[in-house]
Amino acid sequence: MDFILLGPPGAGKGTQAKLMIDKWQIPQVSTGDILRAAVREGTPLGVEAKGFMDRGELVPDRVVIGIIAERLKEDDAAEGFILDGFPRTIPQAEALQGILQDLGRNIDHVISIDVDDEELVTRLTGRRMCKGCGESFHVVFNPSAKEGVCDRCKGELYQRDDDKEETIRQRLRVYGEQTRPLIAYYEKQGKVRRINGTGSIEEIFSRIADAAGN
Ligand code: AP5
């Protein structure tokens, strides 16, 4: 089961990926999480990526393609993976095709999650993330049992630097210009299932399971 989760910032890709891991026992591969870890650790990758991320722009293709080429070779991805936040541009999608060809694999499902922009802004301004496991919560829609503490691993919750309204709107613009064209790209390959991303987290998960034929 090789999945791509497509959708604008705040569509619920990370939230749904966590449920998909449990159901299909395959890893989530999130370029955003990998880049944020690099920023926290102050690695050369993190230093290069930070400015782009803080401005709500995309990190250069060559950087994220290199990350994915290495990550998909790891043993835990042998039975499948959930790509969350990659690809985000046509050159990234073309590079992914080459990487998968070399591994003798193919994308099975591209799930595109649709949510309107004002709902996305509300979701992202209220989002809180876990420093430990990356789980995402929302102060109103999906609060943790104890304020500021992750339900899953008891880690500390924080607000992402790019979850300020101005940066969110820039990320939405970048999504429209550079990432939305991927829906048509994968539609031409007959792989896209578009799902309504509004409703409860469980309802959306059941739409994804239906779209994947499970
Ligand atoms: P990344 O981390 O990938 O961010 P994103 O795509 O902007 O997506 P988000 O993580 O913001 O949203 P999500 O869809 O996962 O939503 P979530 O489940 O958290 O990328 C960050 C940056 O890294 C980019 O801007 C770029 O700079 C760089 N980058 C990453 N990948 C790159 C690439 N491939 N190329 C170049 N640059 C790259 O949910 C959001 C909130 O809503 C949460 O609070 C959640 O609790 C809540 N929520 C979820 N579901 C529901 C629901 N059904 N109802 C109500 N609330 C809900």
XYZ file of N, CA and C and ligand atoms in Angstrom:
699
model
N 0.841 -1.192 0.000
C 0.000 0.000 0.000
C 0.878 1.245 0.000
N 1.050 1.854 -1.144
C 1.829 3.090 -1.230
C 0.863 4.249 -1.474
N 0.779 5.128 -0.464
C -0.190 6.229 -0.509
C 0.499 7.575 -0.667
N -0.174 8.483 -1.360
C 0.150 9.910 -1.265
C -1.073 10.596 -0.675
N -0.849 11.401 0.378
C -1.921 12.256 0.907
C -1.688 13.654 0.367
N -2.620 14.118 -0.443
C -2.530 15.481 -1.003
C -3.556 16.351 -0.297
N -3.239 17.611 -0.181
C -4.231 18.509 0.407
C -3.553 19.751 0.910
N -4.290 20.845 1.023
C -3.689 22.101 1.467
C -3.245 22.024 2.932
N -2.454 23.006 3.368
C -2.071 23.074 4.775
C -3.322 23.041 5.650
N -3.330 22.168 6.640
C -4.459 22.112 7.574
C -5.583 21.201 7.130
N -5.436 20.516 5.989
C -6.512 19.646 5.499
C -6.710 18.421 6.395
N -5.693 18.128 7.220
C -5.810 16.966 8.106
C -4.940 15.800 7.654
N -3.923 16.076 6.826
C -3.059 15.000 6.322
C -2.343 14.297 7.477
N -1.742 15.089 8.360
C -1.004 14.500 9.489
C -1.933 13.748 10.435
N -3.095 14.336 10.703
C -4.071 13.705 11.604
C -4.508 12.351 11.029
N -4.834 12.329 9.750
C -5.306 11.089 9.130
C -4.169 10.077 8.984
N -2.956 10.569 8.707
C -1.822 9.641 8.548
C -1.617 8.819 9.814
N -1.814 9.452 10.987
C -1.622 8.712 12.252
C -2.607 7.546 12.334
N -3.848 7.749 11.887
C -4.853 6.670 11.913
C -4.520 5.608 10.866
N -3.975 6.050 9.739
C -3.622 5.106 8.669
C -2.469 4.196 9.090
N -1.534 4.736 9.866
C -0.411 3.921 10.365
C -0.977 2.739 11.143
N -1.936 3.024 12.034
C -2.504 1.960 12.873
C -3.251 0.938 12.027
N -3.986 1.415 11.030
C -4.797 0.483 10.234
C -3.943 -0.387 9.307
N -2.984 0.244 8.622
C -2.258 -0.506 7.592
C -0.846 -0.922 8.025
N -0.426 -0.454 9.222
C 0.906 -0.835 9.726
C 2.013 -0.453 8.743
N 1.915 0.742 8.210
C 2.959 1.278 7.324
C 3.336 2.659 7.845
N 4.575 3.114 7.574
C 5.002 4.387 8.172
C 4.479 5.619 7.436
N 4.330 6.691 8.202
C 4.051 8.017 7.628
C 5.408 8.628 7.273
N 5.530 9.152 6.088
C 6.758 9.846 5.705
C 6.375 11.291 5.429
N 6.658 12.153 6.403
C 6.252 13.550 6.312
C 7.497 14.412 6.122
N 7.613 15.054 4.965
C 8.773 15.930 4.749
C 8.743 17.098 5.738
N 7.546 17.579 6.084
C 7.447 18.669 7.065
C 8.040 18.240 8.409
N 7.680 17.034 8.883
C 8.214 16.548 10.173
C 9.735 16.374 10.102
N 10.212 15.827 8.978
C 11.664 15.599 8.840
C 12.402 16.947 8.850
N 11.831 17.930 8.143
C 12.482 19.254 8.083
C 12.435 19.943 9.453
N 11.289 19.828 10.151
C 11.201 20.468 11.483
C 12.194 19.837 12.457
N 12.383 18.515 12.367
C 13.364 17.855 13.246
C 14.761 18.387 12.928
N 15.053 18.582 11.643
C 16.378 19.093 11.247
C 16.583 20.525 11.751
N 15.507 21.324 11.718
C 15.601 22.707 12.223
C 15.893 22.669 13.731
N 15.142 21.813 14.456
C 15.338 21.704 15.922
C 16.761 21.294 16.261
N 17.310 20.359 15.450
C 18.653 19.839 15.749
C 19.754 20.745 15.205
N 19.369 21.745 14.400
C 20.358 22.691 13.866
C 21.311 22.057 12.864
N 20.879 21.016 12.148
C 21.733 20.381 11.130
C 21.839 21.312 9.914
N 22.803 21.061 8.990
C 22.900 21.891 7.785
C 21.583 21.925 7.009
N 20.884 20.771 6.948
C 19.579 20.728 6.278
C 18.603 21.695 6.956
N 18.589 21.655 8.284
C 17.680 22.515 9.044
C 17.986 23.992 8.838
N 19.278 24.313 8.814
C 19.683 25.718 8.633
C 19.215 26.206 7.257
N 19.371 25.338 6.236
C 18.953 25.734 4.878
C 17.432 25.874 4.793
N 16.705 24.963 5.469
C 15.245 24.916 5.311
C 14.521 25.999 6.101
N 15.082 26.423 7.218
C 14.326 27.242 8.179
C 13.723 28.513 7.559
N 14.508 29.255 6.813
C 14.026 30.523 6.244
C 12.828 30.301 5.329
N 12.919 29.277 4.488
C 11.802 28.985 3.580
C 10.551 28.659 4.382
N 10.709 27.812 5.394
C 9.549 27.364 6.178
C 8.926 28.539 6.929
N 9.759 29.377 7.524
C 9.230 30.514 8.290
C 8.475 31.488 7.397
N 8.877 31.566 6.122
C 8.186 32.481 5.194
C 6.976 31.829 4.544
N 6.758 30.546 4.803
C 5.626 29.845 4.194
C 5.891 29.465 2.749
N 7.183 29.401 2.396
C 7.545 29.010 1.022
C 8.018 27.569 1.009
N 8.159 27.022 -0.198
C 8.634 25.643 -0.296
C 10.155 25.599 -0.221
N 10.657 24.573 0.426
C 12.093 24.286 0.456
C 12.457 23.799 -0.960
N 13.685 24.108 -1.458
C 14.008 23.725 -2.840
C 13.808 22.224 -3.122
N 13.348 21.941 -4.330
C 13.050 20.566 -4.730
C 14.217 19.609 -4.459
N 15.447 20.026 -4.851
C 16.579 19.082 -4.741
C 16.752 18.609 -3.289
N 16.425 19.489 -2.322
C 16.613 19.133 -0.904
C 15.611 18.054 -0.502
N 14.329 18.290 -0.796
C 13.304 17.325 -0.342
C 13.344 16.033 -1.153
N 13.721 16.123 -2.419
C 13.822 14.897 -3.225
C 14.918 13.995 -2.641
N 16.029 14.601 -2.247
C 17.118 13.824 -1.630
C 16.646 13.131 -0.355
N 15.868 13.839 0.447
C 15.360 13.264 1.705
C 14.509 12.031 1.397
N 13.599 12.175 0.429
C 12.654 11.087 0.131
C 13.378 9.891 -0.490
N 14.347 10.170 -1.366
C 15.071 9.069 -2.017
C 15.719 8.180 -0.956
N 16.267 8.797 0.095
C 16.901 8.012 1.162
C 15.861 7.315 2.029
N 14.812 8.051 2.392
C 13.823 7.538 3.364
C 13.068 6.311 2.834
N 12.742 6.335 1.535
C 11.917 5.239 1.008
C 12.698 3.934 0.854
N 14.030 4.030 0.991
C 14.844 2.796 0.906
C 14.878 2.059 2.241
N 14.402 2.714 3.305
C 14.535 2.089 4.630
C 13.595 0.900 4.766
N 14.008 -0.054 5.625
C 13.290 -1.337 5.739
C 11.820 -1.171 6.102
N 11.521 -0.200 6.989
C 10.135 -0.109 7.462
C 9.171 0.349 6.365
N 9.710 0.834 5.238
C 8.833 1.274 4.137
C 8.649 0.170 3.084
N 9.186 -1.022 3.363
C 9.178 -2.086 2.344
C 7.766 -2.528 1.978
N 6.836 -2.492 2.950
C 5.470 -2.975 2.690
C 4.508 -1.848 2.331
N 5.003 -0.629 2.347
C 4.130 0.497 2.014
C 4.525 1.731 2.803
N 3.940 2.863 2.410
C 4.223 4.120 3.107
C 3.091 5.096 2.838
N 3.024 6.106 3.695
C 2.053 7.186 3.518
C 2.857 8.460 3.324
N 2.896 8.970 2.120
C 3.613 10.226 1.874
C 2.708 11.388 2.265
N 3.161 12.182 3.207
C 2.380 13.303 3.753
C 3.191 14.578 3.504
N 2.742 15.402 2.548
C 3.471 16.645 2.268
C 4.499 16.494 1.165
N 4.548 15.378 0.518
C 5.423 15.141 -0.633
C 4.691 14.221 -1.593
N 4.701 14.466 -2.894
C 5.311 15.599 -3.578
C 4.447 16.850 -3.457
N 5.075 18.005 -3.715
C 4.384 19.290 -3.630
C 4.558 20.114 -4.888
N 5.349 19.619 -5.810
C 5.535 20.308 -7.104
C 5.593 19.219 -8.176
N 5.402 19.637 -9.428
C 5.490 18.658 -10.528
C 6.905 18.034 -10.587
N 7.996 18.825 -10.489
C 9.316 18.175 -10.504
C 9.479 17.151 -9.365
N 8.892 17.419 -8.203
C 8.970 16.422 -7.121
C 8.216 15.149 -7.509
N 7.050 15.312 -8.145
C 6.261 14.128 -8.540
C 7.018 13.321 -9.585
N 7.686 14.022 -10.503
C 8.448 13.305 -11.544
C 9.632 12.568 -10.913
N 10.282 13.236 -9.954
C 11.410 12.575 -9.283
C 10.927 11.351 -8.498
N 9.764 11.484 -7.875
C 9.219 10.350 -7.100
C 8.999 9.141 -8.018
N 8.487 9.419 -9.196
C 8.247 8.319 -10.126
C 9.557 7.569 -10.420
N 10.636 8.322 -10.614
C 11.939 7.702 -10.870
C 12.436 6.906 -9.672
N 12.250 7.464 -8.472
C 12.705 6.782 -7.246
C 11.953 5.457 -7.102
N 10.645 5.501 -7.334
C 9.829 4.285 -7.167
C 10.150 3.267 -8.251
N 10.398 3.752 -9.455
C 10.770 2.834 -10.547
C 12.027 2.057 -10.158
N 13.011 2.766 -9.613
C 14.258 2.105 -9.198
C 14.002 1.057 -8.121
N 12.960 1.297 -7.307
C 12.642 0.344 -6.223
C 11.648 -0.721 -6.707
N 11.235 -0.623 -7.982
C 10.270 -1.596 -8.536
C 8.887 -1.433 -7.928
N 8.508 -0.184 -7.630
C 7.212 0.054 -6.980
C 6.425 1.126 -7.716
N 5.200 1.295 -7.246
C 4.304 2.240 -7.890
C 3.352 2.812 -6.845
N 2.902 4.041 -7.023
C 1.890 4.600 -6.114
C 0.555 3.898 -6.353
N -0.099 3.451 -5.273
C -1.403 2.793 -5.413
C -2.551 3.790 -5.313
N -2.464 4.710 -4.325
C -3.586 5.606 -4.059
C -3.094 7.026 -3.825
N -3.719 7.974 -4.506
C -3.493 9.388 -4.204
C -4.812 9.902 -3.630
N -4.791 10.216 -2.339
C -5.995 10.690 -1.669
C -5.873 12.210 -1.548
N -6.796 12.913 -2.175
C -6.755 14.372 -2.139
C -7.876 14.856 -1.220
N -7.496 15.577 -0.167
C -8.458 15.993 0.867
C -8.836 17.456 0.622
N -10.129 17.698 0.420
C -10.621 19.057 0.118
C -11.226 19.723 1.364
N -10.758 20.931 1.663
C -11.334 21.734 2.764
C -11.258 23.202 2.325
N -12.280 24.007 2.660
C -12.213 25.391 2.167
C -11.279 26.250 3.027
N -10.808 27.342 2.395
C -9.706 28.115 2.970
C -9.988 28.675 4.363
N -11.202 29.200 4.608
C -11.442 29.816 5.922
C -11.419 28.767 7.026
N -11.931 27.574 6.740
C -11.856 26.473 7.705
C -10.379 26.107 7.960
N -9.556 26.155 6.910
C -8.130 25.816 7.075
C -7.446 26.812 8.006
N -7.781 28.094 7.844
C -7.155 29.115 8.697
C -7.568 28.876 10.157
N -8.850 28.563 10.382
C -9.315 28.302 11.755
C -8.596 27.080 12.342
N -8.463 26.052 11.526
C -7.787 24.844 12.025
C -6.333 25.116 12.386
N -5.633 25.879 11.508
C -4.188 26.035 11.715
C -3.868 27.017 12.830
N -4.693 28.060 12.998
C -4.387 29.006 14.084
C -4.618 28.338 15.440
N -5.489 27.314 15.489
C -5.752 26.635 16.773
C -4.988 25.332 16.945
N -4.111 25.032 16.007
C -3.392 23.742 16.086
C -2.315 23.766 17.170
N -2.150 22.664 17.847
C -1.035 22.458 18.768
C -0.398 21.117 18.420
N 0.941 21.097 18.383
C 1.666 19.885 17.980
C 2.461 19.340 19.158
N 2.680 18.024 19.131
C 3.481 17.418 20.201
C 4.963 17.448 19.828
N 5.785 17.910 20.771
C 7.236 17.940 20.543
C 7.807 16.542 20.497
N 7.129 15.614 21.166
C 7.652 14.251 21.251
C 7.327 13.420 20.028
N 6.020 13.219 19.749
C 5.637 12.255 18.694
C 5.041 12.929 17.469
N 4.863 14.253 17.482
C 4.353 14.940 16.298
C 2.845 14.894 16.146
N 2.150 14.274 17.094
C 0.675 14.223 17.027
C 0.128 15.651 16.986
N -0.982 15.827 16.240
C -1.513 17.184 16.180
C -2.884 17.269 16.855
N -3.085 18.346 17.582
C -4.338 18.592 18.313
C -4.887 19.940 17.878
N -6.112 20.228 18.312
C -6.684 21.554 18.064
C -7.345 22.023 19.352
N -7.139 23.283 19.693
C -7.628 23.775 20.985
C -9.149 23.624 21.133
N -9.880 23.661 20.015
C -11.341 23.523 20.083
C -11.808 22.188 19.489
N -11.343 21.865 18.267
C -11.895 20.720 17.526
C -11.358 19.372 17.992
N -10.148 19.374 18.545
C -9.525 18.093 18.905
C -8.569 18.322 20.079
N -9.134 18.764 21.234
C -8.246 19.134 22.335
C -7.616 17.911 23.012
N -6.432 18.090 23.556
C -5.825 17.005 24.351
C -6.578 16.940 25.681
N -6.516 15.760 26.343
C -7.248 15.582 27.606
C -6.734 16.578 28.648
N -5.409 16.763 28.675
C -4.827 17.726 29.617
C -4.172 18.838 28.804
N -4.525 20.087 29.096
C -4.029 21.200 28.289
C -2.497 21.196 28.223
N -1.969 21.304 27.016
C -0.518 21.415 26.844
C 0.230 20.095 26.895
N -0.508 18.964 27.068
C 0.170 17.655 27.199
C -0.413 16.685 26.170
N 0.471 15.970 25.460
C 0.040 15.029 24.411
C -0.635 13.797 25.024
N -1.808 13.425 24.470
C -2.522 12.231 24.946
C -1.725 10.963 24.664
N -1.000 10.978 23.557
C -0.349 9.753 23.097
C 0.933 9.460 23.875
N 1.837 10.473 23.992
C 3.165 10.192 24.581
C 3.483 11.083 25.771
N 2.514 11.929 26.176
C 2.703 12.860 27.315
C 3.734 13.954 27.034
N 4.114 14.102 25.748
C 5.056 15.171 25.382
C 4.411 16.544 25.503
N 5.270 17.576 25.383
C 4.787 18.968 25.513
C 4.188 19.435 24.180
N 3.053 20.127 24.234
C 2.445 20.661 23.014
C 2.941 22.080 22.749
N 3.100 22.415 21.468
C 3.565 23.759 21.092
C 2.849 24.217 19.823
N 2.962 25.523 19.545
C 2.376 26.071 18.315
C 3.492 26.243 17.283
N 3.275 25.748 16.075
C 4.299 25.863 15.037
C 4.537 27.322 14.659
N 5.814 27.659 14.350
C 6.160 29.034 13.961
C 5.392 29.478 12.715
N 5.081 28.524 11.808
C 4.414 28.929 10.556
C 2.895 28.897 10.687
N 2.368 28.718 11.897
C 0.914 28.733 12.086
C 0.387 30.104 12.512
N 1.060 31.177 12.048
C 0.521 32.540 12.243
C -0.319 32.857 11.015
N -1.391 33.648 11.206
C -2.351 33.827 10.107
C -1.694 34.292 8.802
N -0.772 35.262 8.899
C -0.163 35.788 7.676
C 0.617 34.689 6.930
N 1.345 33.889 7.689
C 2.137 32.813 7.063
C 1.217 31.721 6.528
N 0.116 31.465 7.249
C -0.843 30.452 6.779
C -1.379 30.865 5.409
N -1.724 32.171 5.265
C -2.293 32.620 3.985
C -1.258 32.505 2.862
N 0.000 32.760 3.186
C 1.069 32.582 2.184
C 1.191 31.096 1.809
N 1.120 30.201 2.815
C 1.211 28.760 2.523
C 0.044 28.331 1.629
N -1.137 28.912 1.863
C -2.297 28.557 1.032
C -2.093 29.035 -0.412
N -1.478 30.229 -0.563
C -1.204 30.726 -1.922
C -0.216 29.789 -2.634
N 0.827 29.421 -1.895
C 1.845 28.526 -2.481
C 1.211 27.178 -2.850
N 0.325 26.699 -1.999
C -0.362 25.439 -2.314
C -1.117 25.564 -3.648
N -1.889 26.663 -3.787
C -2.697 26.851 -4.994
C -1.836 26.907 -6.252
N -0.684 27.584 -6.128
C 0.150 27.770 -7.325
C 0.977 26.533 -7.656
N 1.560 25.909 -6.629
C 2.572 24.883 -6.921
C 2.111 23.454 -6.658
N 1.166 23.263 -5.741
C 0.819 21.889 -5.364
C -0.515 21.441 -5.958
N -1.502 22.338 -6.011
C -2.810 21.911 -6.543
C -2.706 21.285 -7.940
N -1.793 21.775 -8.816
C -1.678 21.146 -10.143
C -1.381 19.637 -10.087
N -0.919 19.159 -8.943
C -0.644 17.709 -8.842
C -1.925 16.879 -8.892
N -3.056 17.493 -8.536
C -4.314 16.726 -8.592
C -4.545 16.317 -10.054
N -4.415 17.295 -10.972
C -4.612 16.974 -12.396
C -3.530 16.009 -12.891
N -2.312 16.198 -12.394
C -1.188 15.325 -12.797
C -1.511 13.859 -12.484
N -2.007 13.619 -11.262
C -2.304 12.228 -10.886
C -3.661 11.765 -11.412
N -4.565 12.736 -11.690
C -5.844 12.332 -12.310
C -5.588 11.714 -13.679
N -4.611 12.275 -14.394
C -4.282 11.730 -15.723
C -3.818 10.279 -15.600
N -3.263 9.925 -14.446
C -2.818 8.537 -14.239
C -3.940 7.681 -13.634
N -5.110 8.312 -13.424
C -6.262 7.571 -12.885
C -6.105 7.154 -11.431
N -5.283 7.902 -10.666
C -4.988 7.445 -9.296
C -5.673 8.234 -8.195
N -6.284 9.364 -8.558
C -6.761 10.278 -7.510
C -8.145 9.896 -7.011
N -8.324 9.892 -5.690
C -9.657 9.848 -5.093
C -9.794 11.115 -4.277
N -10.738 11.969 -4.630
C -10.946 13.223 -3.902
C -11.948 12.971 -2.798
N -11.630 13.405 -1.601
C -12.583 13.217 -0.515
C -12.861 14.552 0.181
N -14.068 14.644 0.694
C -14.469 15.825 1.446
C -13.769 15.769 2.813
N -12.970 16.794 3.116
C -12.199 16.791 4.362
C -12.885 17.516 5.506
N -14.190 17.790 5.350
C -14.937 18.445 6.423
C -15.808 17.405 7.106
N -15.854 17.478 8.429
C -16.611 16.499 9.211
C -15.722 16.047 10.354
N -16.141 14.985 11.061
C -15.303 14.549 12.189
C -14.081 13.798 11.645
N -13.048 13.724 12.474
C -11.817 13.036 12.077
C -12.132 11.579 11.706
N -13.046 10.945 12.464
C -13.404 9.538 12.199
C -14.147 9.406 10.869
N -15.058 10.376 10.600
C -15.794 10.313 9.317
C -14.823 10.412 8.140
N -13.864 11.300 8.266
C -12.922 11.494 7.152
C -12.059 10.243 6.990
N -11.680 9.654 8.124
C -10.877 8.428 8.035
C -11.662 7.325 7.322
N -12.950 7.242 7.623
C -13.712 6.177 6.966
C -13.852 6.460 5.457
N -13.874 7.747 5.056
C -13.872 8.060 3.611
C -12.545 7.613 2.972
N -11.458 7.797 3.702
C -10.149 7.385 3.154
C -10.106 5.862 3.007
N -10.586 5.164 4.032
C -10.579 3.689 3.964
C -11.430 3.216 2.788
N -12.586 3.855 2.582
C -13.444 3.497 1.431
C -12.707 3.758 0.118
N -12.051 4.932 0.051
C -11.349 5.295 -1.184
C -10.237 4.295 -1.490
N -9.639 3.738 -0.430
C -8.552 2.765 -0.622
C -9.094 1.349 -0.809
N -10.423 1.223 -0.792
C -11.044 -0.086 -1.012
C -10.970 -0.996 0.188
N -10.882 -0.411 1.394
C -10.814 -1.216 2.626
C -11.906 -0.807 3.595
P 4.072 20.527 6.356
O 4.476 20.191 7.718
O 3.937 19.444 5.345
O 2.764 21.396 6.448
P 1.449 21.516 5.555
O 1.361 20.768 4.287
O 1.320 22.980 5.449
O 0.414 20.770 6.311
P 0.084 20.881 7.793
O 1.003 20.021 8.600
O 0.028 22.324 8.176
O -1.413 20.360 7.819
P -2.067 18.915 7.844
O -2.818 18.725 6.568
O -1.089 17.849 8.212
O -3.134 19.134 8.979
P -3.237 18.529 10.469
O -3.573 17.081 10.420
O -2.069 18.932 11.298
O 5.097 21.577 5.711
C 5.582 22.677 6.432
C 6.626 23.414 5.593
O 7.737 22.539 5.315
C 6.156 23.884 4.212
O 5.511 25.138 4.277
C 7.494 23.932 3.450
O 8.217 25.074 3.772
C 8.241 22.729 3.995
N 7.997 21.508 3.208
C 7.412 20.352 3.657
N 7.345 19.447 2.672
C 7.885 20.047 1.575
C 8.056 19.624 0.236
N 7.676 18.412 -0.183
N 8.638 20.497 -0.621
C 9.049 21.718 -0.242
N 8.881 22.182 1.014
C 8.304 21.347 1.925
O -4.553 19.310 10.957
C -4.537 20.721 11.133
C -5.361 21.105 12.370
O -6.734 20.794 12.147
C -4.964 20.356 13.647
O -5.098 21.223 14.728
C -5.995 19.213 13.738
O -6.219 18.795 15.082
C -7.221 19.876 13.149
N -8.084 18.932 12.441
C -7.706 17.821 11.731
N -8.792 17.208 11.221
C -9.872 17.965 11.592
C -11.276 17.858 11.359
N -11.773 16.850 10.630
N -12.092 18.812 11.883
C -11.585 19.845 12.611
N -10.257 19.982 12.881
C -9.407 19.063 12.360
